[in-house]
CSV table of C-alpha atoms in Angstrom, one decimal:
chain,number,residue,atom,x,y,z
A,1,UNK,CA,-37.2,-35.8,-3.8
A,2,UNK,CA,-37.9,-33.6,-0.9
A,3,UNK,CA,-40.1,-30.8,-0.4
A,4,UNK,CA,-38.3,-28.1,-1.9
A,5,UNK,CA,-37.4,-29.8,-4.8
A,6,UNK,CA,-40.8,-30.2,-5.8
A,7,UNK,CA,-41.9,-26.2,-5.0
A,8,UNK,CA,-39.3,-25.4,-7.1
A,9,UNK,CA,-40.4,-27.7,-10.4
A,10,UNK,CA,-43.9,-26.5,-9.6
A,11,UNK,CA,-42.5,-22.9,-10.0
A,12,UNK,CA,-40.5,-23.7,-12.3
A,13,UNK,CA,-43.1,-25.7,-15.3
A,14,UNK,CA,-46.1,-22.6,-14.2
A,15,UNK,CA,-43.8,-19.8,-14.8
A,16,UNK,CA,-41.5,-20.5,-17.5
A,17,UNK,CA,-42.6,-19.9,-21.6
A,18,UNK,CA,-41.2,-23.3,-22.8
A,19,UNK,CA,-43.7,-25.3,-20.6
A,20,UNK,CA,-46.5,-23.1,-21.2
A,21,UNK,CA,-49.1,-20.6,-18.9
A,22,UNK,CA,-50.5,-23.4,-17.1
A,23,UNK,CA,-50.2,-24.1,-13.4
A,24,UNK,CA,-48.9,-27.0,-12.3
A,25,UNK,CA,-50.9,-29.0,-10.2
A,26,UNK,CA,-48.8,-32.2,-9.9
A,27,UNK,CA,-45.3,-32.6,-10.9
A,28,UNK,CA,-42.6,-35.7,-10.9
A,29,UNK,CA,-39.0,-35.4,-11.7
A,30,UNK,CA,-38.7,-38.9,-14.2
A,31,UNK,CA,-34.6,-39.7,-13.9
A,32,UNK,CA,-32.9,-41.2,-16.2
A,33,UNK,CA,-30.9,-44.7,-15.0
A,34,UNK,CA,-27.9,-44.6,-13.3
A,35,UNK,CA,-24.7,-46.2,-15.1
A,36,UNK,CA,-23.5,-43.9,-17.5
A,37,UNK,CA,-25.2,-40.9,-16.1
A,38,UNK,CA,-24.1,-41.3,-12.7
A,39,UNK,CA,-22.2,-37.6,-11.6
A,40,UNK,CA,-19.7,-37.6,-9.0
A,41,UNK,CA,-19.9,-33.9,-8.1
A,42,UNK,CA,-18.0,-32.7,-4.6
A,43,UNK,CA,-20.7,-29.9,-3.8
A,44,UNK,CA,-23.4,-31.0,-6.1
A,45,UNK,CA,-26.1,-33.5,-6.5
A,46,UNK,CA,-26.8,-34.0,-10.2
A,47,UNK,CA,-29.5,-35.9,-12.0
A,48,UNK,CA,-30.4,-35.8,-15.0
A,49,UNK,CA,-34.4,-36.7,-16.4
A,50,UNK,CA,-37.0,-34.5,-17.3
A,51,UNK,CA,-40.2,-32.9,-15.5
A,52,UNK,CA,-43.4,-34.5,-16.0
A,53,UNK,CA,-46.6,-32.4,-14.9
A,54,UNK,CA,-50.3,-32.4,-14.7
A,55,UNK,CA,-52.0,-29.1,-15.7
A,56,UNK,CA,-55.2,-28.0,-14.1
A,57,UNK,CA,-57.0,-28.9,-17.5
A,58,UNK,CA,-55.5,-32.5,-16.7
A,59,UNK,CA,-53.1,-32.4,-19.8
A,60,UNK,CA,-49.6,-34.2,-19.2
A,61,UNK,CA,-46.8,-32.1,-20.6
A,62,UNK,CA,-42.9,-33.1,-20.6
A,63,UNK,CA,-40.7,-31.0,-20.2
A,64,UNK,CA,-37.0,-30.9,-22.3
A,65,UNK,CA,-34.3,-32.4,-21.2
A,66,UNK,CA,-32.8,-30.9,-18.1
A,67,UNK,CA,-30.0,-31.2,-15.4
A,68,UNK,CA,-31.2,-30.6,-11.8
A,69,UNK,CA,-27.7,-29.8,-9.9
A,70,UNK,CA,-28.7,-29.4,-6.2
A,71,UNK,CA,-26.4,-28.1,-3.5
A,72,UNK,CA,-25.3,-30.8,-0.7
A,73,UNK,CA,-24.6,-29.6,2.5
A,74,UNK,CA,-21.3,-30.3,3.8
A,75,UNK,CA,-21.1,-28.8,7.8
A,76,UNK,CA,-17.3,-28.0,7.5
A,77,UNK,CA,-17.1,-26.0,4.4
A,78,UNK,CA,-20.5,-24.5,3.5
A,79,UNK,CA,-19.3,-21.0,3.6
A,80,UNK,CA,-17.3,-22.2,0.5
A,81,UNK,CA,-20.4,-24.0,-1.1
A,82,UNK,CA,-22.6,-21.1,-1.0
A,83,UNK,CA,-20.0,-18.8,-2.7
A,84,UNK,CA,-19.7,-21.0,-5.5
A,85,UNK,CA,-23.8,-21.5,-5.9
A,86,UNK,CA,-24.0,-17.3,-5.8
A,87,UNK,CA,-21.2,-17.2,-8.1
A,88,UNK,CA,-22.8,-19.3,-10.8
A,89,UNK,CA,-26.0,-17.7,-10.5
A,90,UNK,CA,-24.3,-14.3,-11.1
A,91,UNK,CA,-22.6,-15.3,-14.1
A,92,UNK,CA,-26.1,-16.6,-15.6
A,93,UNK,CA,-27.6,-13.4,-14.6
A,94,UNK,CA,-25.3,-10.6,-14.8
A,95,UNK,CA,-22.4,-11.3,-16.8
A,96,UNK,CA,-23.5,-13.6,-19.4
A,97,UNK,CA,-26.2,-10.8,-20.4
A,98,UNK,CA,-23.3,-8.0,-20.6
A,99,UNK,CA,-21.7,-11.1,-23.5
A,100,UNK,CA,-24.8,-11.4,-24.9
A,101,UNK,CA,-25.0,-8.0,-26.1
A,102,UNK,CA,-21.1,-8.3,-27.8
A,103,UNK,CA,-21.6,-12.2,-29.3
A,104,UNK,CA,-22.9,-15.6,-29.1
A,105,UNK,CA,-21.3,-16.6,-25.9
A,106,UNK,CA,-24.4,-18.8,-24.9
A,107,UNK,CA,-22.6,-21.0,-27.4
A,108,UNK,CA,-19.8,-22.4,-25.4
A,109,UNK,CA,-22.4,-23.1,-22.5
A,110,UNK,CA,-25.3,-25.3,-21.6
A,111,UNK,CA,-28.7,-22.9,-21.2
A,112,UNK,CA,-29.4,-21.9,-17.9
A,113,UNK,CA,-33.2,-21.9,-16.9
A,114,UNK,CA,-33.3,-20.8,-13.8
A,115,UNK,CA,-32.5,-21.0,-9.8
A,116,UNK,CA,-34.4,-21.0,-6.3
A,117,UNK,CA,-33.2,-20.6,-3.0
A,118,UNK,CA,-34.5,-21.1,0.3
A,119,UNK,CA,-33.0,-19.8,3.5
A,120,UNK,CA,-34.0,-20.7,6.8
A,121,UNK,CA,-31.6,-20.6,10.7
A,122,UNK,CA,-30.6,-24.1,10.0
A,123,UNK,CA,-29.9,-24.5,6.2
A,124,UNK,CA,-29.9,-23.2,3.0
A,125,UNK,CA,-31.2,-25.0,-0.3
A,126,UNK,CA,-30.0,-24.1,-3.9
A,127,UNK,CA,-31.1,-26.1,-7.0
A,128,UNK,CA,-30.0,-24.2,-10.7
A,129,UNK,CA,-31.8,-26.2,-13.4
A,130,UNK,CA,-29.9,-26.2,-17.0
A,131,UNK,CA,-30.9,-28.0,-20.0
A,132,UNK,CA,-29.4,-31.4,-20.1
A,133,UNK,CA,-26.3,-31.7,-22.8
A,134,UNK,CA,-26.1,-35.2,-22.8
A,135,UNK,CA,-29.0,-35.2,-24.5
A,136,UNK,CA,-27.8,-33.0,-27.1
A,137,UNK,CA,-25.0,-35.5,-27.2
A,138,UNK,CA,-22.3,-34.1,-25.4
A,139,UNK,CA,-19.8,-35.9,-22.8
A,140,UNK,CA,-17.4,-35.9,-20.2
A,141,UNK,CA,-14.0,-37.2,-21.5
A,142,UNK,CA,-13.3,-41.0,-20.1
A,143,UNK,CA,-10.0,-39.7,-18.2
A,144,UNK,CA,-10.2,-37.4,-15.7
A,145,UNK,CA,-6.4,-36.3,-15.1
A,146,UNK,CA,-4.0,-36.3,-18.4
A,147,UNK,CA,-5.8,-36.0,-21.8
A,148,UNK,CA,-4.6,-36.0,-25.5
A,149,UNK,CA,-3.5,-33.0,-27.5
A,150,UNK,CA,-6.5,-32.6,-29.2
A,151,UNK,CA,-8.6,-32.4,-26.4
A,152,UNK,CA,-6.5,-30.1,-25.1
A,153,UNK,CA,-6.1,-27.9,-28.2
A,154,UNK,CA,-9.8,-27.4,-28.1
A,155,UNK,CA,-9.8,-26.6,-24.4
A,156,UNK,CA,-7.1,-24.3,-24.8
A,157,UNK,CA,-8.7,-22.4,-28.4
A,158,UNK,CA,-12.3,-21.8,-26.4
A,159,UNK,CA,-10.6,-21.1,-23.5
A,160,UNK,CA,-8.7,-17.8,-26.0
A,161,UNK,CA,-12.2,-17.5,-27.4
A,162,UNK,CA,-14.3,-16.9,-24.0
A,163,UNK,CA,-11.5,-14.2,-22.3
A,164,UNK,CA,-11.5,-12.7,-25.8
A,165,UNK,CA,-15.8,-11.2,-24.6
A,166,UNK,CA,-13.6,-9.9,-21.8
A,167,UNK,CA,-11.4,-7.9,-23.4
A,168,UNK,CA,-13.6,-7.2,-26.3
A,169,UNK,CA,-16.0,-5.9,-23.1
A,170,UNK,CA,-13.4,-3.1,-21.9
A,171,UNK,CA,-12.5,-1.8,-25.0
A,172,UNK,CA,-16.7,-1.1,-25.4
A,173,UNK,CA,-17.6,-0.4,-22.5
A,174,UNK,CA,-14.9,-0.5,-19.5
A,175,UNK,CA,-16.9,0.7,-16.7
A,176,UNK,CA,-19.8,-1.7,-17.4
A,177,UNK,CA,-16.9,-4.8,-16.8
A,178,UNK,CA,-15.4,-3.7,-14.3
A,179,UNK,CA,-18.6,-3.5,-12.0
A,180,UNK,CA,-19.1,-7.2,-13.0
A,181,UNK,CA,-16.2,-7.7,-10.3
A,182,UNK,CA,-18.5,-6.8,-7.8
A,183,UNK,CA,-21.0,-10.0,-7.9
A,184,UNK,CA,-17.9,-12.1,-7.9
A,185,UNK,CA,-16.8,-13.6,-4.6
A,186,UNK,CA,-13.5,-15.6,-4.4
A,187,UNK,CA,-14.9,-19.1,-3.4
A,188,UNK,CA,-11.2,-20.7,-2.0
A,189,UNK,CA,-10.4,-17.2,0.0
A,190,UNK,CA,-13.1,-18.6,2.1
A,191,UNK,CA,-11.1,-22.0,2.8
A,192,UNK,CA,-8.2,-19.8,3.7
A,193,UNK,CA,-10.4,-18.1,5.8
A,194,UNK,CA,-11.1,-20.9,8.0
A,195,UNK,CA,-7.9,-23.1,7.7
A,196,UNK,CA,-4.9,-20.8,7.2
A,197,UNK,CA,-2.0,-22.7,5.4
A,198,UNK,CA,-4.3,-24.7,3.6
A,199,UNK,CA,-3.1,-24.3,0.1
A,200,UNK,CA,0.8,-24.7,1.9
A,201,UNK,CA,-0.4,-28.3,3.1
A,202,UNK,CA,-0.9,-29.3,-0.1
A,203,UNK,CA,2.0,-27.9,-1.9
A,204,UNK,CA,4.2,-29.2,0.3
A,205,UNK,CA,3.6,-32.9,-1.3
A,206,UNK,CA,5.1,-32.0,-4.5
A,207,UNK,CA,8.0,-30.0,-2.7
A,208,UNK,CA,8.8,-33.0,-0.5
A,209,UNK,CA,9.0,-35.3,-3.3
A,210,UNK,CA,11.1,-33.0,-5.6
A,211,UNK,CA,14.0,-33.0,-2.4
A,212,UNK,CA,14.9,-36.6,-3.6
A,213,UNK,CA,15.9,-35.4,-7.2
A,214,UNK,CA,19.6,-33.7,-6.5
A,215,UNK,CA,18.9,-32.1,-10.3
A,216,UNK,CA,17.3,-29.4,-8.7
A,217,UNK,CA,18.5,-29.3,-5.2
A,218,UNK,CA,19.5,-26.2,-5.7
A,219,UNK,CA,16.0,-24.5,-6.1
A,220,UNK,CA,14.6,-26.4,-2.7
A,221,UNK,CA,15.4,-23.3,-0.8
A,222,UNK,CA,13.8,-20.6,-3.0
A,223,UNK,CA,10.5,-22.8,-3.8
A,224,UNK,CA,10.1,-23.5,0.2
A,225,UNK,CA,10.3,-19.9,0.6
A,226,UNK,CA,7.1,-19.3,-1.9
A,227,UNK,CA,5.1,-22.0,-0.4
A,228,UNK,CA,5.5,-20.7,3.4
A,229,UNK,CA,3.2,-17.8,1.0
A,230,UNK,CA,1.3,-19.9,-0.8
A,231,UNK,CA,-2.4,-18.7,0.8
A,232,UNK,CA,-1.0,-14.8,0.1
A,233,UNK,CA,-0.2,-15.9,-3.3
A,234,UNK,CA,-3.0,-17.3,-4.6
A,235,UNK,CA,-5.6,-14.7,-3.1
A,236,UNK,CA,-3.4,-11.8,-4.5
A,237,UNK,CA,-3.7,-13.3,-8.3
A,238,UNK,CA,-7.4,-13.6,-7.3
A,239,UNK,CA,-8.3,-10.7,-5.6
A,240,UNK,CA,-5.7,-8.4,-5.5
A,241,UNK,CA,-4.5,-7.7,-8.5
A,242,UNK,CA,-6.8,-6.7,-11.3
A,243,UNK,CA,-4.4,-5.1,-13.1
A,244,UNK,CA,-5.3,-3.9,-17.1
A,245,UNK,CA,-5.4,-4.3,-19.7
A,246,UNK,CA,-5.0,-8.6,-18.1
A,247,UNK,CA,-7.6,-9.1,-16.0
A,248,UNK,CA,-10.8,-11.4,-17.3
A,249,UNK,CA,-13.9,-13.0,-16.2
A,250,UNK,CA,-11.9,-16.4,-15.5
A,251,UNK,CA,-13.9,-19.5,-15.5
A,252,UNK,CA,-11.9,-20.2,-12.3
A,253,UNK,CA,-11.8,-23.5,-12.6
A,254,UNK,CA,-11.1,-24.8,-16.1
A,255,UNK,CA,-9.9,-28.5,-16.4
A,256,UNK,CA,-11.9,-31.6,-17.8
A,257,UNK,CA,-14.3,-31.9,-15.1
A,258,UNK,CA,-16.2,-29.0,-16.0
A,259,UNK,CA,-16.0,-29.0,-19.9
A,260,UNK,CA,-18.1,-31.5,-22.1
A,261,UNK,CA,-17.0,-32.9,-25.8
A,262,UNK,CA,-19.6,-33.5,-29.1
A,263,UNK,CA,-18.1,-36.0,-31.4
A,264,UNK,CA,-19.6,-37.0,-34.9
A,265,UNK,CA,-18.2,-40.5,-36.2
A,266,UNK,CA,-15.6,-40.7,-33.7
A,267,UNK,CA,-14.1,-37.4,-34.1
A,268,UNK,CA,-14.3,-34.4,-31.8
A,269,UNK,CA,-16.0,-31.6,-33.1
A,270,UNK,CA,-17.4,-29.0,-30.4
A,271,UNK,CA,-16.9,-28.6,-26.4
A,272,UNK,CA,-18.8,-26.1,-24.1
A,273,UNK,CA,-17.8,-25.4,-20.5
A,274,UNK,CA,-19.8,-25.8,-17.2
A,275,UNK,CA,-20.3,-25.2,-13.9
A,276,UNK,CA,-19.3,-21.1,-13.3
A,277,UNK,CA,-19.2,-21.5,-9.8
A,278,UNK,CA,-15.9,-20.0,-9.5
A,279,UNK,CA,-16.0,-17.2,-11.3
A,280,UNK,CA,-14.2,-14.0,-10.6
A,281,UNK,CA,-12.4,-11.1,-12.1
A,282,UNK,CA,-8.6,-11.8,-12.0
A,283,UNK,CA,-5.6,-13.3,-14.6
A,284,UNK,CA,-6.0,-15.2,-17.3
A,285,UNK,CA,-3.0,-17.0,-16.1
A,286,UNK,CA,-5.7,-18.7,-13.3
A,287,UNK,CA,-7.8,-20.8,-16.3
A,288,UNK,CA,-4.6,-21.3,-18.4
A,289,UNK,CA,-2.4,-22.7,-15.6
A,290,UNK,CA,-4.9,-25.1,-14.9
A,291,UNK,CA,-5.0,-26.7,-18.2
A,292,UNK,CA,-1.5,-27.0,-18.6
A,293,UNK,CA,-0.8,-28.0,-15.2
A,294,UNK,CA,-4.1,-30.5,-14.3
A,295,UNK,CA,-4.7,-31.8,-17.7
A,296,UNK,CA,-1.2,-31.9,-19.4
A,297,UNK,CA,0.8,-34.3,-18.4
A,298,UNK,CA,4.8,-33.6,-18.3
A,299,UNK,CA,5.1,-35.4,-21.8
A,300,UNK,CA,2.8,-33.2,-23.7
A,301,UNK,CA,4.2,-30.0,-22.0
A,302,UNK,CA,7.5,-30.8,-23.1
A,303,UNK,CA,6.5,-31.3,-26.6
A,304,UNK,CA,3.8,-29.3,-27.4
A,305,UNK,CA,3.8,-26.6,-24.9
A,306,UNK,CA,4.6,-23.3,-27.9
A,307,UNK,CA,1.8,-25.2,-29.8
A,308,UNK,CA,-1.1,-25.3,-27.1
A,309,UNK,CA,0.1,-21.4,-25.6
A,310,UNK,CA,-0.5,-21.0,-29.7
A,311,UNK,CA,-3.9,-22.5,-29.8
A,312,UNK,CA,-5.1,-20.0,-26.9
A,313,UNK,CA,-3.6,-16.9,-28.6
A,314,UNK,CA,-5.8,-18.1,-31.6
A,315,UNK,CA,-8.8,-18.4,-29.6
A,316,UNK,CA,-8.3,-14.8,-28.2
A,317,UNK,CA,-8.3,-13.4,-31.9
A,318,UNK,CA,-11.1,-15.8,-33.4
A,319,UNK,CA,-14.2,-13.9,-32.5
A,320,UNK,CA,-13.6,-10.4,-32.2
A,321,UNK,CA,-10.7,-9.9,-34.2
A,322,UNK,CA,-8.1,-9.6,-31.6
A,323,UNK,CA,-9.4,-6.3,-30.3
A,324,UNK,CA,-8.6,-5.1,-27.1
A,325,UNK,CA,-6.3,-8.3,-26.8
A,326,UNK,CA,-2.6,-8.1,-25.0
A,327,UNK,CA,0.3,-8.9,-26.7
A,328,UNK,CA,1.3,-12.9,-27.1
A,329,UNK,CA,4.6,-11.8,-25.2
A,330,UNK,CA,2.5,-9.9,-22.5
A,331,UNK,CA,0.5,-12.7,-22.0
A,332,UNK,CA,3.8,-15.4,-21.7
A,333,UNK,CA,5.1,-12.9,-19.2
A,334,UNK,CA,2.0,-12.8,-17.2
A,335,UNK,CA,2.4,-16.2,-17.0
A,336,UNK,CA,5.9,-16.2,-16.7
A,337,UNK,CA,4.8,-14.1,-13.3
A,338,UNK,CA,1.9,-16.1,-12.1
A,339,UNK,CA,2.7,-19.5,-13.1
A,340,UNK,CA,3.0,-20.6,-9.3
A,341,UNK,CA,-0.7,-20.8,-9.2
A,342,UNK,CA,-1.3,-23.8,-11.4
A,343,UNK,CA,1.0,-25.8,-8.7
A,344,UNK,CA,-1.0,-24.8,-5.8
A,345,UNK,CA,-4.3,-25.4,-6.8
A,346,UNK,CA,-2.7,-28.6,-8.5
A,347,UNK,CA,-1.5,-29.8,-5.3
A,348,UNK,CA,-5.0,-29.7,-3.9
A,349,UNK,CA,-7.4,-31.4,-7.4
A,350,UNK,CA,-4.4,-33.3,-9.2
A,351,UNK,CA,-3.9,-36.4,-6.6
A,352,UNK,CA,-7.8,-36.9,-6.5
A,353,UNK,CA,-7.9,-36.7,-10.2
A,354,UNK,CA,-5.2,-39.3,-10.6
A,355,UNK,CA,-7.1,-41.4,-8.5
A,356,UNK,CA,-10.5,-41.3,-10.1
A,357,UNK,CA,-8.3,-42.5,-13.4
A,358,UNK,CA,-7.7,-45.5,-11.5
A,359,UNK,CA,-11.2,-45.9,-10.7
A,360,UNK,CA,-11.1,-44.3,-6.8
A,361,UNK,CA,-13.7,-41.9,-6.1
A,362,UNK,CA,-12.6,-40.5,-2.6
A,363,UNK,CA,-12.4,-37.1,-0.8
A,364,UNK,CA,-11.1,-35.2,2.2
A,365,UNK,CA,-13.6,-36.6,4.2
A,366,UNK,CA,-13.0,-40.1,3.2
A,367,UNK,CA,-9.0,-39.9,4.8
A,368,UNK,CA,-10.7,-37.9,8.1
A,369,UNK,CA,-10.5,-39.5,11.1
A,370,UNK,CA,-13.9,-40.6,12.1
A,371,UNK,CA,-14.3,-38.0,15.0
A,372,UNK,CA,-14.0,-35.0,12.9
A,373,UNK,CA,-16.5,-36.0,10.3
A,374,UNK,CA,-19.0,-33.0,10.7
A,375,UNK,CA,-17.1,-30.8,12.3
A,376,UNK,CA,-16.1,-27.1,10.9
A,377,UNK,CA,-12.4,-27.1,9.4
A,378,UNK,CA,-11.9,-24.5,11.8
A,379,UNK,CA,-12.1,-27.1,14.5
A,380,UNK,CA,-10.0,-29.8,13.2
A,381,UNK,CA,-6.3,-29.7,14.9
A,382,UNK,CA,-3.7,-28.6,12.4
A,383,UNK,CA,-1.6,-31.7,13.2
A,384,UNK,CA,-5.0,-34.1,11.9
A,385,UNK,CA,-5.7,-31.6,8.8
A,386,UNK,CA,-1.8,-32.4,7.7
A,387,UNK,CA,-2.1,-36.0,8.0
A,388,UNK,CA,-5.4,-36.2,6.5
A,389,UNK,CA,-4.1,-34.1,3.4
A,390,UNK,CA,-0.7,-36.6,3.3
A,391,UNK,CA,-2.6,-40.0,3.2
A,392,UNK,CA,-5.6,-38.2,0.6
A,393,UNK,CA,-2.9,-37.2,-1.2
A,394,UNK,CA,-0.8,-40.4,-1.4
A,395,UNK,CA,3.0,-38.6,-0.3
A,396,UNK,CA,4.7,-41.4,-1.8
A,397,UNK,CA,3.2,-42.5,-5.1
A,398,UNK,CA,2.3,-41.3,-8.5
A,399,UNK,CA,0.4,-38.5,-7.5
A,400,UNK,CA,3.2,-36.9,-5.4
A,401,UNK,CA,5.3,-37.5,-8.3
A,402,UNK,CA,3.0,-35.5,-11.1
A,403,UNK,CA,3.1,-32.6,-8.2
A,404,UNK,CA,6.7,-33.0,-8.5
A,405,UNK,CA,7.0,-32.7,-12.1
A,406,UNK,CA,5.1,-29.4,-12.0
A,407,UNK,CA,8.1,-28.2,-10.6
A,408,UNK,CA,10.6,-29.5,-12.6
A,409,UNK,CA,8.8,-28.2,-15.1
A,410,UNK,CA,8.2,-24.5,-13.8
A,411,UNK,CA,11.9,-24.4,-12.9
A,412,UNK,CA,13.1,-25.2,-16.1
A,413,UNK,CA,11.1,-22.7,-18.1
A,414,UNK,CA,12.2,-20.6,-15.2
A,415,UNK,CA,8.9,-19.4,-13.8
A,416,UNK,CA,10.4,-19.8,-10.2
């Protein structure tokens, strides 16, 4: 564990209520194993254990179970990291107070203890430390692309039930929400920022697929059209348009890997969500997309799509009533409108997710040519990023293929 690490436990067990008034003269981060517990996180070291500490009256205390989720340093996108570490901390610290004062939001999340920082010329450390819901006996679902209805019926009802504080928020108080946009930065306009086209790379794997299928030949044309856009696209559903009465505190990225299930006897009873690094003011259409599109596979959108878009409506009216909530047909055609966006941020998590059901952890990086490793995106030639993104992304298999039914199915609800 290095150096900062350990400053900020010290900090951390002399300052905080739960541990006490006593200063920490020696402290020890006790893991748990690895196996089960093991995180694969793309911008995150996470272990989970608990603090064990000497006072100065030399009395051990233990701390509560907590997760340590430390920031890795990646050279070529650490711009993008950052964003997402100030992001979450905002949430914790600005937004989830402004909740607080409406409803039990903490619910739906694990508690956030606190976070430390340290700058210097060369690097910048981040570690957030959160009780540990494992312990409390929550998990991560075994599959991390297509799950069951019932998962995704709960996903879908908190989902309603956390833009509802939103809404709720700017009937009470509108000003006091809208200045929560503020602390918000857009984590992915900063990959745009230094790869332009990015998000088009990675649509374009789906689109080349869905040229085979002479169904639908006739939409080719129109669909290229909106992916030579794609990066305008999906910074103006972000950024640009924060139109009311929509607009929410999204999540920003709500899909399986960042929600956790409680079961009793085998049956699912509660979920919270985690990890608010991407976090912004913007549609709701950007965390619903996602589930529908990431976790839904093509069967269970054909079958039960007016019965999960039902389960979200409910969610919206559960805790406050309904007030201050759009219409259900306002918020089908703002989906309707903004659909789009679930493909191209599909195209770019879905493949890897596919994978990781079959038991392949890989990245970006892994697909890189060996010479690049390290370097800033902005320096790797266009023609390597394209290749990279084709073999990560597996053009000709399965995972092309689920891009390609995102299609199909946006063009037959008529969303393009």
């Amino acid at each position: 564990m290095n150096s900062f690490v350990e400053t900020s436990l010290r900090n951390f067990c002399s300052t905080r209520d739960i541990f006490g008034d006593q200063s920490a003269v020696y402290v020890h981060f006790e893991k748990k194993p690895e196996g089960k517990e093991k995180q694969y996180g793309f911008n995150s070291g996470i272990i989970f254990g608990h603090i064990v500490y000497r006072t100065e009256q030399n009395e051990v205390k233990v701390s509560v179970p907590l997760m340590l989720k430390n920031m890795i340093s990646k050279p070529y996108c650490q711009d993008y990291i950052l964003v997402q570490y100030s992001n979450e901390i905002y949430f914790y610290t600005r937004a989830l107070p402004l909740f607080q004062q409406l409803g039990d939001l903490q619910k739906h999340l694990p508690k956030f203890y606190d976070s430390y920082i340290h700058s210097s010329l060369s690097t910048t450390d981040v570690i957030l430390i959160y009780e540990d819901l494992k312990a409390k006996g929550f998990r991560d679902h075994e599959r991390f692309s297509f799950l069951d209805l019932e998962h995704l019926t709960l996903m879908v009802r908190a989902l309603g039930q956390f833009h509802s504080y939103s809404y709720f928020a700017k009937s009470q108080n509108p000003l006091e929400f809208s200045a929560l946009g503020k602390w918000f930065n857009y984590a992915e306009a900063e990959l745009i920022r230094t790869r332009p086209n990015y998000f088009q790379l990675f649509a374009r794997i789906g689109l080349n697929r869905l040229r085979a299928d002479p169904r639908y030949s006739s939409h080719i044309a129109k669909v290229e059209k909106i992916i030579e856009n794609a990066d305008a696209l999906v910074l103006q559903v972000n950024t640009m348009e924060r139109k009311e009465p929509m607009s929410v505190l999204c999540h920003g990225d709500f899909l399986r890997g960042n929600v956790m299930f409680r079961y009793e006897n085998s049956q699912l009873v509660d979920m919270k969500m985690i990890d608010m690094a991407t976090c912004r003011i913007a549609s709701p259409v950007v965390d619903l997309s996602l589930v529908l599109y990431l976790n839904a596979d093509q069967q269970t959108r054909s079958q039960h799509w007016d019965h999960l878009i039902d389960a979200y409506y409910e969610g919206l009216h559960q805790v406050f009533g309904g007030i201050g909530v759009p219409s259900r047909e306002s918020i089908l055609k703002e989906f309707t409108t903004k659909a789009l966006y679930g493909y191209l941020i599909a195209s770019h998590f879905l493949p890897s997710l596919i994978e990781m059901d079959r038991g392949i952890i890989s990245s970006f990086l892994d697909y890189l040519p060996s010479e690049f490793i390290g370097r800033p995106q902005s320096e790797i030639p266009e023609s390597v990023f394209k290749d990279t993104i084709k073999r990560w992304c597996n053009e000709g298999g399965a995972e092309a293929e689920a891009l390609a039914d995102i299609l199909r199915d946006m063009i037959d609800r008529r969303f393009i």
